[in-house]
Amino acid sequence: MDRWKGRVALVTGASVGIGAAICKALVQHGMKVVGCARNVEKIEVGHKLAAECQSAGHSGTLVPYKCDLSNEEEILSMFSAIKTLHQGVDVCINNAGLAHSESLLNGKTDGWRTMIDVNVIALSICTREAYQSMKERKVDDGHIININSMSGHRVVFSADTHFYSATKYAVTALTEELRQELREAKTHIRATCISPGMVETEFAFRLHSLHPEKAVATYNSMKCLEAVDIASAVTYVLGTPPHVHIGDVQMRPVEQVS
């Protein structure tokens, strides 16, 4: 990870859970991290996170940035600000994602559209802008990491997550397609998916917002992965030699069946 010291990483969905853990890990390794989140409350948490990183004496820095990833203009403004303040992005970690409990037969269109906008479209916009930032500055060793899901590799028997799973299958395809386009562009920029199974975060509580007991039961059913486990996978992928390409890291709790 030494070669990443002082370089700039963008982490979306950065204020809580997996995103916050990734920010802390990258700051510990000396990176300049721009962590974006949508809500004011999340940004306030982000400032607290930044203070924690600073007080811990980490060599890197964390800069919270307010951005609604469902709004392309806000994404473009964020990349413009990063260019002005930090020259550009060397590592882009597309972590933001969400699930609504909207089945295929009875789901609401707005819920489907929100999942597409954040899980697929915003990820693709951030990927495009990160690549253009690297290309403009002749950065040939950048890295784009998509935080995917095991739901992007198999379908579980739960209508609550079927549309969400479809968006994560899209992320699986997009990451491999990105790898191919990067090779066609004759660049050494790498593209990686990290696909966790059950991670104990706020995810299940948001998915089952009307039935929080379902979330509690889910997390109590096994020893889940923790956010720091995903952050460790990110630093492992970033720390591999520049000639090594890791396409996908699939990781589950030992006790998870599906």
Coordinates of C-alpha atoms in Angstrom, one line a residue:
M1 CA 0.0 0.0 0.0
D2 CA 3.0 2.3 0.2
R3 CA 2.6 3.5 -3.4
W4 CA -0.8 4.9 -2.6
K5 CA 0.4 7.3 0.1
G6 CA -0.6 10.9 -0.7
R7 CA -2.9 9.8 -3.5
V8 CA -6.6 10.5 -3.8
A9 CA -9.4 8.1 -3.3
L10 CA -13.1 8.7 -3.8
V11 CA -15.4 6.5 -1.6
T12 CA -19.2 6.8 -2.2
G13 CA -21.6 6.0 0.6
A14 CA -18.9 6.9 3.0
S15 CA -20.4 8.0 6.3
V16 CA -21.6 4.7 7.8
G17 CA -21.0 0.9 7.5
I18 CA -18.8 -0.5 4.8
G19 CA -18.0 3.0 3.4
A20 CA -16.9 4.4 6.7
A21 CA -14.7 1.4 7.4
I22 CA -13.1 1.7 3.9
C23 CA -12.4 5.4 4.5
K24 CA -10.7 4.7 7.8
A25 CA -8.6 1.9 6.3
L26 CA -7.4 4.1 3.4
V27 CA -6.6 7.1 5.7
Q28 CA -4.5 4.7 7.8
H29 CA -2.5 3.9 4.7
G30 CA -1.8 7.6 4.1
M31 CA -4.4 8.3 1.3
K32 CA -6.3 11.5 0.7
V33 CA -9.9 10.3 0.9
V34 CA -12.9 12.1 -0.4
G35 CA -15.9 10.5 1.3
C36 CA -19.3 11.4 -0.2
A37 CA -22.7 10.9 1.3
R38 CA -26.2 12.3 0.6
N39 CA -28.0 13.5 3.7
V40 CA -26.9 16.3 6.0
E41 CA -27.0 13.9 8.9
K42 CA -24.6 11.6 7.2
I43 CA -22.2 14.4 6.4
E44 CA -22.2 15.4 10.1
V45 CA -21.3 11.8 10.9
G46 CA -18.6 12.1 8.2
H47 CA -17.1 15.1 9.9
K48 CA -17.0 13.1 13.2
L49 CA -15.3 10.3 11.2
A50 CA -12.8 12.7 9.9
A51 CA -12.0 14.0 13.4
E52 CA -11.6 10.4 14.6
C53 CA -9.1 9.7 11.8
Q54 CA -7.2 12.9 12.6
S55 CA -7.1 12.3 16.4
A56 CA -5.9 8.7 15.8
G57 CA -2.8 10.2 14.2
H58 CA -3.3 8.6 10.8
S59 CA -1.1 10.0 8.0
G60 CA -3.9 10.4 5.5
T61 CA -6.8 12.8 5.4
L62 CA -10.6 12.4 5.1
V63 CA -12.7 15.1 3.4
P64 CA -16.5 14.6 3.6
Y65 CA -18.4 15.8 0.6
K66 CA -22.2 16.2 0.3
C67 CA -23.5 14.5 -2.9
D68 CA -26.8 13.0 -4.0
L69 CA -25.7 10.2 -6.3
S70 CA -29.2 10.0 -7.9
N71 CA -28.4 13.5 -9.3
E72 CA -25.9 13.5 -12.1
E73 CA -25.2 17.2 -11.8
E74 CA -24.2 16.8 -8.2
I75 CA -21.8 13.9 -9.2
L76 CA -20.2 16.1 -11.9
S77 CA -19.9 19.0 -9.5
M78 CA -18.2 16.7 -7.0
F79 CA -15.6 15.5 -9.5
S80 CA -15.0 19.2 -10.5
A81 CA -14.4 20.1 -6.9
I82 CA -12.0 17.1 -6.5
K83 CA -10.1 18.3 -9.6
T84 CA -9.8 21.8 -8.2
L85 CA -8.8 20.8 -4.7
H86 CA -6.9 17.5 -5.2
Q87 CA -6.0 17.4 -9.0
G88 CA -8.2 14.3 -9.5
V89 CA -9.1 10.8 -8.5
D90 CA -6.6 7.9 -8.5
V91 CA -8.8 5.3 -6.8
C92 CA -12.6 5.2 -7.1
I93 CA -14.5 3.0 -4.8
N94 CA -18.2 2.7 -5.8
N95 CA -19.6 1.6 -2.4
A96 CA -23.0 3.3 -2.3
G97 CA -25.9 1.0 -2.8
L98 CA -29.3 0.3 -1.5
A99 CA -32.2 -2.1 -1.5
H100 CA -35.9 -1.5 -1.3
S101 CA -38.3 -4.3 -0.5
E102 CA -40.0 -4.2 -3.8
S103 CA -40.9 -7.5 -5.4
L104 CA -41.3 -8.1 -9.2
L105 CA -45.0 -8.8 -9.0
N106 CA -46.0 -6.2 -6.5
G107 CA -43.2 -3.7 -6.3
K108 CA -43.4 0.1 -6.7
T109 CA -41.8 1.6 -9.8
D110 CA -40.2 4.4 -7.8
G111 CA -38.4 1.8 -5.6
W112 CA -37.1 0.0 -8.7
R113 CA -36.0 3.3 -10.3
T114 CA -34.1 4.4 -7.2
M115 CA -32.2 1.1 -7.0
I116 CA -31.3 1.4 -10.7
D117 CA -30.3 5.1 -10.3
V118 CA -27.9 4.5 -7.3
N119 CA -26.7 0.9 -7.8
V120 CA -26.2 1.1 -11.6
I121 CA -26.4 4.6 -13.1
A122 CA -24.5 6.5 -10.4
L123 CA -21.8 3.7 -10.2
S124 CA -21.4 4.1 -14.0
I125 CA -21.2 7.9 -13.9
C126 CA -18.6 7.8 -11.1
T127 CA -16.6 5.1 -13.0
R128 CA -16.7 7.2 -16.2
E129 CA -15.6 10.4 -14.5
A130 CA -12.9 8.7 -12.5
Y131 CA -11.4 7.2 -15.6
Q132 CA -11.5 10.5 -17.4
S133 CA -9.8 12.1 -14.4
M134 CA -7.0 9.5 -14.6
K135 CA -6.7 9.7 -18.4
E136 CA -6.5 13.5 -18.3
R137 CA -3.5 13.3 -15.8
K138 CA -1.9 10.3 -17.5
V139 CA -2.5 8.1 -14.4
D140 CA -1.9 4.6 -15.7
D141 CA -2.1 2.7 -12.4
G142 CA -5.4 3.8 -11.0
H143 CA -8.0 1.4 -9.6
I144 CA -11.8 1.3 -9.8
I145 CA -13.4 -1.0 -7.2
N146 CA -17.1 -1.8 -7.2
I147 CA -18.6 -3.0 -3.9
N148 CA -21.0 -5.6 -5.3
S149 CA -22.8 -8.4 -3.5
M150 CA -23.2 -12.1 -3.5
S151 CA -26.6 -11.2 -4.8
G152 CA -24.9 -10.3 -8.0
H153 CA -23.9 -13.9 -8.4
R154 CA -26.9 -16.0 -7.3
V155 CA -30.6 -15.4 -6.6
V156 CA -32.0 -16.2 -3.2
F157 CA -35.6 -17.3 -2.6
S158 CA -36.8 -14.0 -1.3
A159 CA -39.0 -11.7 -3.3
D160 CA -37.8 -8.7 -1.1
T161 CA -34.4 -8.7 -2.8
H162 CA -35.1 -9.9 -6.4
F163 CA -35.0 -6.5 -8.0
Y164 CA -32.0 -5.5 -5.9
S165 CA -30.3 -8.7 -7.1
A166 CA -30.9 -7.7 -10.7
T167 CA -29.0 -4.4 -10.1
K168 CA -26.1 -6.3 -8.6
Y169 CA -26.0 -8.7 -11.5
A170 CA -25.6 -5.6 -13.6
V171 CA -22.6 -4.5 -11.4
T172 CA -21.0 -7.9 -12.1
A173 CA -21.4 -7.4 -15.8
L174 CA -20.3 -3.8 -15.7
T175 CA -17.1 -4.6 -13.9
E176 CA -16.0 -7.2 -16.4
E177 CA -17.0 -4.9 -19.3
L178 CA -15.0 -2.1 -17.7
R179 CA -12.0 -4.4 -17.5
Q180 CA -12.3 -5.2 -21.2
E181 CA -12.7 -1.5 -22.2
L182 CA -9.6 -0.6 -20.1
R183 CA -7.6 -3.2 -21.9
E184 CA -8.8 -1.9 -25.2
A185 CA -7.7 1.6 -24.1
K186 CA -4.2 0.2 -23.5
T187 CA -4.1 1.3 -19.9
H188 CA -3.0 -0.5 -16.8
I189 CA -5.9 0.9 -14.7
R190 CA -7.6 -2.0 -12.9
A191 CA -11.2 -2.9 -12.2
T192 CA -12.4 -5.1 -9.4
C193 CA -15.6 -6.3 -7.8
I194 CA -15.8 -7.1 -4.1
S195 CA -18.9 -9.2 -3.5
P196 CA -19.8 -9.7 0.2
G197 CA -22.5 -11.9 1.6
M198 CA -24.2 -10.9 4.8
V199 CA -22.5 -7.9 6.5
E200 CA -23.8 -6.5 9.8
T201 CA -24.5 -2.9 8.9
E202 CA -27.6 -0.7 8.6
F203 CA -28.5 -2.5 5.3
A204 CA -31.1 -5.0 6.5
F205 CA -32.7 -2.3 8.7
R206 CA -33.2 -0.1 5.7
L207 CA -34.4 -3.0 3.6
H208 CA -36.9 -4.0 6.3
S209 CA -37.7 -0.5 7.5
L210 CA -41.3 -1.4 8.2
H211 CA -40.4 -4.7 9.9
P212 CA -37.1 -4.1 11.9
E213 CA -37.6 -7.5 13.6
K214 CA -36.7 -9.1 10.3
A215 CA -33.4 -7.3 10.2
V216 CA -32.6 -8.3 13.8
A217 CA -33.5 -11.9 13.0
T218 CA -31.3 -11.9 9.9
Y219 CA -28.2 -10.6 11.8
N220 CA -28.8 -12.9 14.8
S221 CA -29.0 -16.0 12.5
M222 CA -25.3 -16.2 12.1
K223 CA -21.9 -14.6 12.8
C224 CA -22.0 -12.0 10.0
L225 CA -19.2 -10.3 8.2
E226 CA -18.2 -7.0 9.6
A227 CA -17.6 -3.8 7.7
V228 CA -13.9 -3.9 8.5
D229 CA -13.7 -7.3 6.8
I230 CA -14.8 -5.6 3.5
A231 CA -12.3 -2.8 4.1
S232 CA -9.5 -5.4 4.5
A233 CA -10.5 -6.9 1.2
V234 CA -10.2 -3.4 -0.4
T235 CA -6.7 -2.8 0.9
Y236 CA -5.7 -6.3 -0.1
V237 CA -6.8 -5.6 -3.7
L238 CA -5.2 -2.2 -3.8
G239 CA -2.0 -3.7 -2.3
T240 CA -1.4 -6.3 -5.0
P241 CA 1.4 -5.6 -7.4
P242 CA 0.4 -3.5 -10.4
H243 CA 0.7 -6.4 -12.8
V244 CA -1.9 -8.5 -10.9
H245 CA -5.5 -8.1 -11.7
I246 CA -8.2 -9.4 -9.3
G247 CA -11.5 -9.5 -11.0
D248 CA -13.8 -10.4 -8.2
V249 CA -13.5 -11.2 -4.5
Q250 CA -16.5 -13.3 -3.2
M251 CA -16.7 -13.5 0.5
R252 CA -19.4 -14.9 2.9
P253 CA -19.8 -15.6 6.6
V254 CA -18.7 -19.2 7.2
E255 CA -22.2 -20.0 8.4
Q256 CA -24.0 -18.5 5.4
V257 CA -25.6 -21.2 3.3
S258 CA -26.7 -19.3 0.2

